[in-house]
XYZ file of C-alpha atoms in Angstrom:
492
model
C -6.687 21.294 34.568
C -3.174 21.190 35.491
C -0.305 20.605 33.024
C 0.621 17.347 34.582
C -3.168 16.055 33.988
C -3.500 17.353 30.801
C -0.168 15.528 29.690
C -1.565 12.373 31.279
C -4.628 12.644 29.246
C -2.488 12.650 25.875
C -1.533 9.558 24.222
C 2.254 9.417 23.282
C 2.799 8.965 19.704
C 4.672 6.106 18.461
C 8.348 6.653 17.104
C 6.906 5.829 13.521
C 4.281 8.521 13.999
C 6.834 10.957 14.908
C 9.026 10.059 12.076
C 6.509 10.847 9.813
C 6.508 14.392 10.903
C 9.855 14.939 9.120
C 9.659 16.556 5.585
C 11.164 13.278 4.105
C 8.530 11.012 5.355
C 5.479 13.524 5.257
C 3.449 10.736 3.636
C -0.284 10.746 3.429
C -2.620 7.865 2.081
C -4.967 8.900 -0.631
C -7.973 6.564 -1.274
C -9.925 6.957 -4.392
C -13.287 5.433 -3.502
C -15.752 4.765 -6.289
C -19.486 4.430 -5.374
C -22.353 2.995 -7.143
C -24.684 5.864 -6.317
C -24.620 9.375 -6.251
C -23.250 10.664 -2.880
C -26.008 12.294 -0.641
C -23.880 14.843 1.052
C -26.276 14.986 4.088
C -26.197 11.200 4.584
C -22.414 11.038 4.050
C -21.768 13.581 6.783
C -24.453 12.009 9.018
C -22.652 8.437 8.855
C -19.345 10.042 9.280
C -20.483 11.505 12.569
C -21.879 8.321 13.627
C -18.799 6.175 12.771
C -15.886 7.976 11.902
C -16.106 10.675 14.583
C -16.138 8.077 17.286
C -12.468 7.038 16.312
C -9.835 8.446 18.727
C -7.321 8.984 15.937
C -9.583 10.815 13.784
C -10.789 13.119 16.622
C -7.038 14.025 17.788
C -4.407 16.328 16.953
C -0.766 15.720 16.942
C 1.124 18.043 19.582
C 4.847 18.868 20.349
C 5.668 18.080 23.790
C 7.310 21.130 25.382
C 9.941 19.134 26.937
C 11.248 17.955 23.538
C 10.533 18.788 19.923
C 11.251 15.231 19.031
C 8.208 13.896 21.259
C 4.770 14.072 19.992
C 1.387 13.160 21.685
C -2.173 12.740 20.505
C -4.604 15.066 22.095
C -8.553 14.524 21.702
C -10.299 17.648 20.309
C -13.565 18.762 19.170
C -14.046 18.141 15.202
C -16.266 20.319 13.059
C -17.148 17.858 10.206
C -17.696 20.919 7.863
C -14.016 21.571 7.981
C -13.292 18.068 6.855
C -15.673 17.292 4.051
C -15.624 19.197 0.957
C -18.101 18.834 -2.262
C -17.195 20.157 -5.398
C -19.838 21.928 -7.586
C -19.183 19.837 -10.856
C -21.069 19.441 -14.296
C -22.246 15.821 -14.139
C -22.130 15.786 -17.786
C -18.364 16.935 -18.208
C -16.100 15.653 -20.879
C -13.509 13.338 -19.860
C -14.589 12.426 -16.194
C -11.875 9.773 -15.758
C -9.269 12.349 -16.721
C -10.654 14.930 -14.436
C -10.614 12.299 -11.288
C -7.125 11.506 -12.160
C -5.812 15.050 -12.535
C -7.764 15.856 -9.186
C -6.429 13.185 -7.281
C -2.783 13.884 -8.593
C -3.228 17.550 -7.563
C -4.384 16.357 -4.044
C -1.270 14.376 -3.684
C 1.041 17.516 -4.375
C -0.730 19.769 -1.507
C 0.925 19.088 1.775
C -1.274 18.112 4.667
C -2.175 21.146 7.095
C -0.566 21.730 10.681
C -1.561 18.613 12.483
C -1.599 20.586 15.755
C -4.515 22.673 14.354
C -6.883 20.023 13.332
C -6.965 16.078 12.692
C -5.132 15.461 9.481
C -7.939 14.096 7.223
C -10.409 15.037 4.792
C -12.810 13.802 2.284
C -13.356 15.423 -1.165
C -16.874 14.444 -2.805
C -17.117 14.435 -6.646
C -20.480 13.646 -7.937
C -19.531 12.784 -11.218
C -20.206 9.776 -13.181
C -16.935 7.962 -14.502
C -16.436 4.752 -16.583
C -16.201 2.698 -13.458
C -18.460 4.463 -10.955
C -21.368 6.997 -10.419
C -19.535 9.065 -7.887
C -16.184 9.544 -6.433
C -14.872 10.221 -2.871
C -11.159 11.031 -2.515
C -9.891 10.449 1.270
C -6.626 11.931 2.145
C -5.251 11.257 5.640
C -1.612 11.679 7.028
C 0.086 8.285 7.408
C 0.728 8.794 11.075
C -2.829 8.128 11.644
C -2.483 4.564 10.448
C -1.565 2.531 7.559
C -3.599 0.933 4.717
C -4.730 -2.054 6.887
C -5.944 0.274 9.374
C -7.759 2.253 6.662
C -9.493 -0.838 5.481
C -10.624 -1.994 9.137
C -12.037 1.516 9.546
C -14.083 1.157 6.299
C -15.056 -2.304 7.111
C -16.336 -1.264 10.803
C -18.211 1.855 9.273
C -19.772 -0.503 6.747
C -22.347 -3.236 6.149
C -22.621 -6.015 3.767
C -24.643 -5.549 0.664
C -27.131 -8.430 1.300
C -30.635 -8.639 2.218
C -30.528 -11.572 4.541
C -27.526 -10.643 6.620
C -28.951 -7.289 7.869
C -26.377 -5.118 9.578
C -23.645 -7.790 9.964
C -19.910 -7.062 9.241
C -18.477 -7.834 5.822
C -16.477 -11.256 5.374
C -12.908 -10.818 5.237
C -10.336 -13.105 3.627
C -8.775 -15.807 6.124
C -5.640 -17.652 5.949
C -6.074 -21.387 5.694
C -3.490 -22.880 7.985
C -2.642 -26.649 7.654
C -2.927 -28.662 10.687
C 0.389 -30.170 11.933
C -0.722 -32.761 14.347
C -0.014 -35.547 12.008
C 3.628 -34.846 12.337
C 3.429 -35.861 15.937
C 2.108 -39.294 15.425
C 5.258 -41.263 15.631
C 8.801 -40.666 17.233
C 10.303 -40.496 13.810
C 8.297 -37.430 12.551
C 9.024 -36.034 15.960
C 12.564 -35.904 14.977
C 12.050 -34.886 11.492
C 9.850 -32.090 12.601
C 12.859 -30.999 14.989
C 15.363 -31.252 12.206
C 12.950 -29.128 9.910
C 12.605 -26.297 12.717
C 16.207 -26.168 13.064
C 17.130 -25.927 9.561
C 14.352 -23.270 8.990
C 15.896 -21.376 12.158
C 19.317 -21.457 10.478
C 17.856 -20.216 7.153
C 15.841 -17.383 8.644
C 19.001 -16.248 10.515
C 21.102 -16.275 7.249
C 18.121 -14.623 5.218
C 17.955 -11.843 7.850
C 21.642 -11.259 8.116
C 21.881 -11.069 4.198
C 18.862 -8.636 4.259
C 20.106 -6.487 6.667
C 23.514 -6.229 5.240
C 21.883 -5.197 1.943
C 19.802 -2.622 3.769
C 22.925 -0.963 5.408
C 24.574 -1.199 2.008
C 21.804 0.782 0.433
C 21.695 3.248 3.119
C 25.627 3.722 2.504
C 26.306 3.743 -1.067
C 24.170 0.767 -2.916
C 21.980 2.242 -5.340
C 19.921 1.120 -8.500
C 21.775 2.173 -11.853
C 20.484 4.701 -14.086
C 17.645 4.090 -16.427
C 15.052 6.001 -18.370
C 12.724 5.834 -15.390
C 15.236 6.469 -12.823
C 16.344 9.933 -11.352
C 19.298 11.608 -10.126
C 19.957 11.371 -6.273
C 18.669 14.176 -4.475
C 15.511 14.922 -6.091
C 12.891 14.189 -3.458
C 9.121 14.271 -3.437
C 8.804 15.343 -7.167
C 5.248 15.517 -8.356
C 3.592 12.326 -8.989
C 0.796 11.192 -11.437
C -1.878 8.847 -10.167
C -3.591 6.211 -12.400
C -5.268 2.978 -11.629
C -6.686 -0.086 -13.307
C -9.361 -2.655 -12.409
C -8.902 -6.390 -13.363
C -10.873 -9.731 -12.521
C -9.520 -11.134 -9.274
C -10.298 -14.546 -10.760
C -7.345 -13.868 -13.276
C -4.910 -13.431 -10.440
C -6.517 -16.400 -8.457
C -6.163 -18.471 -11.584
C -2.472 -17.667 -11.896
C -1.748 -18.117 -8.153
C -3.512 -21.531 -8.056
C -1.611 -22.879 -10.968
C 1.613 -21.641 -9.676
C 1.029 -22.670 -5.989
C 1.788 -18.842 -5.082
C 0.134 -16.102 -3.246
C -1.598 -12.914 -4.558
C 1.350 -10.917 -3.427
C 3.607 -13.262 -5.411
C 1.312 -12.785 -8.656
C 1.320 -9.156 -8.157
C 5.200 -8.774 -7.632
C 5.266 -11.172 -10.874
C 2.962 -8.742 -12.975
C 5.095 -5.662 -11.719
C 8.396 -7.398 -13.104
C 6.701 -8.469 -16.323
C 5.082 -5.048 -16.919
C 8.274 -2.962 -16.075
C 10.236 -5.336 -18.303
C 7.858 -4.716 -21.192
C 7.611 -0.990 -20.732
C 11.564 -0.410 -20.300
C 12.181 -2.622 -23.302
C 10.138 -0.334 -25.533
C 11.720 2.838 -23.827
C 15.180 1.497 -24.802
C 14.094 0.169 -28.083
C 12.210 3.412 -28.914
C 10.081 1.809 -31.302
C 6.353 2.505 -32.000
C 3.773 0.328 -30.551
C 0.777 1.204 -32.844
C 2.634 0.183 -36.068
C 4.209 -3.030 -34.756
C 2.892 -4.106 -31.379
C 4.717 -7.484 -31.185
C 7.936 -5.818 -32.199
C 9.318 -5.435 -28.563
C 8.438 -9.121 -27.650
C 10.414 -10.288 -30.614
C 13.588 -7.972 -29.777
C 15.403 -7.606 -26.447
C 16.541 -3.937 -26.128
C 17.621 -4.067 -22.356
C 20.910 -3.973 -21.144
C 22.175 -7.146 -19.563
C 21.779 -7.830 -15.862
C 19.401 -4.912 -15.211
C 17.983 -5.140 -11.721
C 15.794 -2.751 -9.867
C 15.241 -2.601 -6.171
C 11.709 -2.399 -4.547
C 10.736 -1.897 -1.117
C 7.933 -4.077 -0.121
C 5.571 -3.704 2.582
C 4.620 -6.381 4.981
C 1.902 -6.220 7.600
C 3.416 -7.022 11.055
C 0.102 -7.843 12.737
C 0.081 -11.350 14.295
C -3.353 -11.836 12.603
C -4.418 -12.136 8.932
C -8.032 -10.978 9.682
C -8.883 -7.308 10.421
C -10.864 -7.159 13.718
C -13.978 -5.322 14.308
C -12.843 -2.101 15.847
C -16.633 -0.606 16.467
C -16.427 -1.472 20.305
C -13.032 0.030 20.989
C -12.649 2.938 18.418
C -12.936 5.715 21.193
C -10.373 3.991 23.449
C -6.738 4.875 22.754
C -5.326 2.192 24.863
C -7.518 -0.616 23.502
C -6.716 0.644 19.838
C -2.850 0.192 20.457
C -1.673 -2.837 18.757
C -4.703 -2.936 16.374
C -4.632 0.490 14.792
C -1.570 2.475 13.537
C 1.454 1.711 11.583
C 2.154 -1.806 11.971
C 4.062 -2.491 8.955
C 7.712 -3.315 7.902
C 9.759 -3.242 4.787
C 12.132 -5.265 3.058
C 14.251 -4.828 0.021
C 13.430 -6.969 -2.952
C 15.299 -7.250 -6.108
C 13.418 -7.016 -9.486
C 15.094 -8.806 -12.409
C 14.254 -6.969 -15.542
C 14.748 -9.462 -18.353
C 12.526 -10.416 -21.411
C 11.375 -14.057 -20.963
C 9.632 -16.300 -23.465
C 7.737 -17.896 -20.560
C 5.299 -15.333 -18.891
C 5.146 -17.290 -15.685
C 8.802 -17.204 -15.240
C 8.188 -13.823 -13.747
C 5.778 -15.262 -10.935
C 8.381 -17.955 -10.415
C 11.156 -15.482 -9.660
C 8.858 -13.280 -7.719
C 7.744 -16.258 -5.529
C 11.318 -17.393 -4.886
C 12.262 -13.986 -3.552
C 9.160 -13.491 -1.518
C 9.547 -16.950 0.031
C 12.962 -16.094 1.125
C 11.729 -12.719 2.729
C 9.086 -14.721 4.602
C 11.866 -16.886 6.061
C 13.497 -13.646 7.595
C 13.285 -11.118 10.208
C 13.951 -8.329 7.787
C 10.578 -6.784 7.669
C 10.578 -6.982 11.605
C 13.883 -5.412 12.017
C 13.397 -2.486 9.634
C 10.858 -0.771 12.264
C 13.249 -1.682 14.958
C 16.234 0.056 13.126
C 14.072 2.980 12.539
C 13.197 3.542 16.273
C 16.950 2.821 17.002
C 17.925 5.598 14.742
C 15.568 8.000 16.050
C 16.594 7.301 19.841
C 20.278 7.765 18.824
C 20.186 10.803 16.270
C 16.909 12.333 16.806
C 13.778 12.644 14.230
C 15.645 15.118 11.821
C 19.037 13.080 11.489
C 17.204 9.704 11.587
C 14.916 10.727 8.607
C 17.831 11.842 6.543
C 19.482 8.622 7.288
C 16.431 6.218 6.420
C 15.367 8.504 3.425
C 18.583 7.278 1.623
C 16.933 3.798 1.069
C 13.986 5.769 -0.694
C 16.499 7.671 -2.746
C 18.494 4.680 -3.650
C 15.733 2.439 -4.748
C 13.331 2.765 -7.541
C 9.897 1.673 -6.373
C 7.548 0.596 -3.604
C 5.178 -2.116 -3.500
C 2.207 -2.636 -1.178
C -0.572 -5.294 -1.221
C -3.754 -4.413 0.955
C -6.250 -7.284 1.511
C -9.783 -5.972 1.437
C -13.397 -7.842 2.029
C -14.710 -10.493 -0.184
C -17.969 -9.020 -0.524
C -19.133 -5.408 -1.346
C -19.692 -3.037 1.495
C -21.529 0.182 2.044
C -19.340 2.714 3.906
C -21.048 5.944 5.092
C -24.246 4.848 3.780
C -23.191 4.373 -0.065
C -22.656 1.027 -1.735
C -18.880 0.831 -2.514
C -17.758 -0.100 -6.231
C -14.095 0.181 -5.644
C -11.284 1.621 -3.557
C -7.678 2.616 -5.072
C -5.263 3.503 -2.449
C -1.936 4.876 -2.799
C 0.610 7.004 -0.915
C 2.078 10.353 -1.610
C 5.118 12.181 -0.352
C 7.642 9.467 -1.035
C 10.891 9.780 -2.818
C 10.882 6.838 -5.248
C 9.940 7.056 -8.846
C 6.968 4.648 -8.451
C 4.314 3.539 -5.855
C 2.393 0.722 -6.820
C -0.552 -0.757 -4.604
C -2.376 -3.940 -5.050
C -6.000 -3.895 -3.670
C -8.491 -6.750 -3.502
C -12.150 -5.777 -3.210
C -14.938 -8.450 -3.641
C -14.400 -9.833 -7.226
C -11.851 -6.986 -8.279
C -8.217 -6.546 -8.078
C -7.171 -2.887 -8.089
C -3.831 -1.807 -9.256
C -2.844 1.672 -8.365
C 0.351 3.545 -9.458
C 1.775 7.086 -8.614
C 4.649 7.730 -11.065
C 7.145 10.556 -11.238
C 5.439 12.749 -13.978
C 8.804 13.819 -15.379
C 10.685 10.284 -15.603
C 7.542 8.308 -16.374
C 5.347 10.572 -18.478
C 2.993 7.757 -19.661
C 1.862 5.867 -16.483
C -1.071 4.800 -18.412
C 1.054 2.862 -20.765
C 2.977 1.146 -17.814
C -0.457 0.037 -16.351
C -1.627 -1.247 -19.889
C 1.765 -3.191 -19.905
C 1.025 -4.601 -16.558
C -2.431 -5.604 -17.733
C -1.231 -7.202 -20.830
C 1.497 -9.162 -18.831
C -1.280 -10.680 -16.586
C -3.304 -11.442 -19.603
C -0.241 -13.245 -21.024
C 0.062 -15.242 -17.836
C -3.699 -16.106 -17.723
C -3.708 -17.372 -21.601
C -0.510 -19.527 -20.855
C -1.803 -21.132 -17.914
C -5.254 -22.037 -19.799
C -3.297 -23.022 -22.856
C -1.042 -25.305 -20.717
C -4.098 -26.729 -18.976
C -5.586 -27.740 -22.408
């Protein structure tokens, strides 16, 4: 095969995938999956070969084009599944299995991914140990250039079946967005004029919100940064060791607050993060003992005035809310384009850290800010800005410039939508999935994952600046409980 024919067979990598080859953006998705049964290793590998190894991205290596070191291409290769699935020989009756899984996952996050030109950058670690939440654990690690969390969920659901006896091998049911019909607005001439006025006004608001959002982004690139607080860090300390923890709550609690506030799941999650961080930082500032007086922090405000942190919030830029079935196109690079990959954008969202008497005030503020971001092209502009920087300055310089946003902000928030029913990926019933990202420069990375009747909160925290991430999780859960109680009491 000539060099020209070989290059034609290669699939050019997207600018975002190329950017993630830079050291500052060497991100990996870590997905901790708890299963209801012990993992049958032979069955697990068999199902991987039947499903995952049909996927073009999981059977490709990323190579550097000879013409330019800033250009990368995907090249199909043979995959030996034994080099990607690792089963640890563990004592099933070990002490503190939950702590072991957290420690193992945290250590996996610290290890950089192998050279992506040598073999496809993904691996599974099978832990046949019973925890408080599952009978076995599988940790998936894949390089972020392969795809984002939405792509990962589509992959799991394509490789899965519903746990029902009457539906056989059908695909799982996914959440859908309810869209209100607008036909009634066109019944009369008056409503047509009103609709046109509303559309013009929305366009003006979107232009204004986009402008202010981009100005804040450029200011963050240049000089604007979060003030120093107990969980913040000095600039320049990138990719420090992170500790992984997670909590599972009842999704109905989230839905209860969501319905009461006429909000979205993302609004409630962002409000819970604000409330949890407020509670956590108030304790850190007050340096009081929780065990002796648990209500002390609620009765006193030790926070500095006008304390505000900045979060990078992830937005799914796909034109559809429902993840499509990829089973028929997994092997075709061209058909996967647009449906698989990193189709995400980001927006800078300010989080006010203020002690509130009304726990729902955090959701109200979060909803107001998120509504503003939805009426904005800021999430769409962020990838465009990244591609422009890559084209103008090259991968190395562009990554250094864009990484300043990570260095000047404190946390990253992501909300991943999962199936409404439990599924059986790789031949085993899935109990929960807790995804997180490694390799980032922020102090905190927080992910919300919905799955069946569960809502999983995952946190990756800087070990030096947030030495007790479990307490931060507990504070977030307590904040959600306060919101739930407030809604129920108000309804009475």
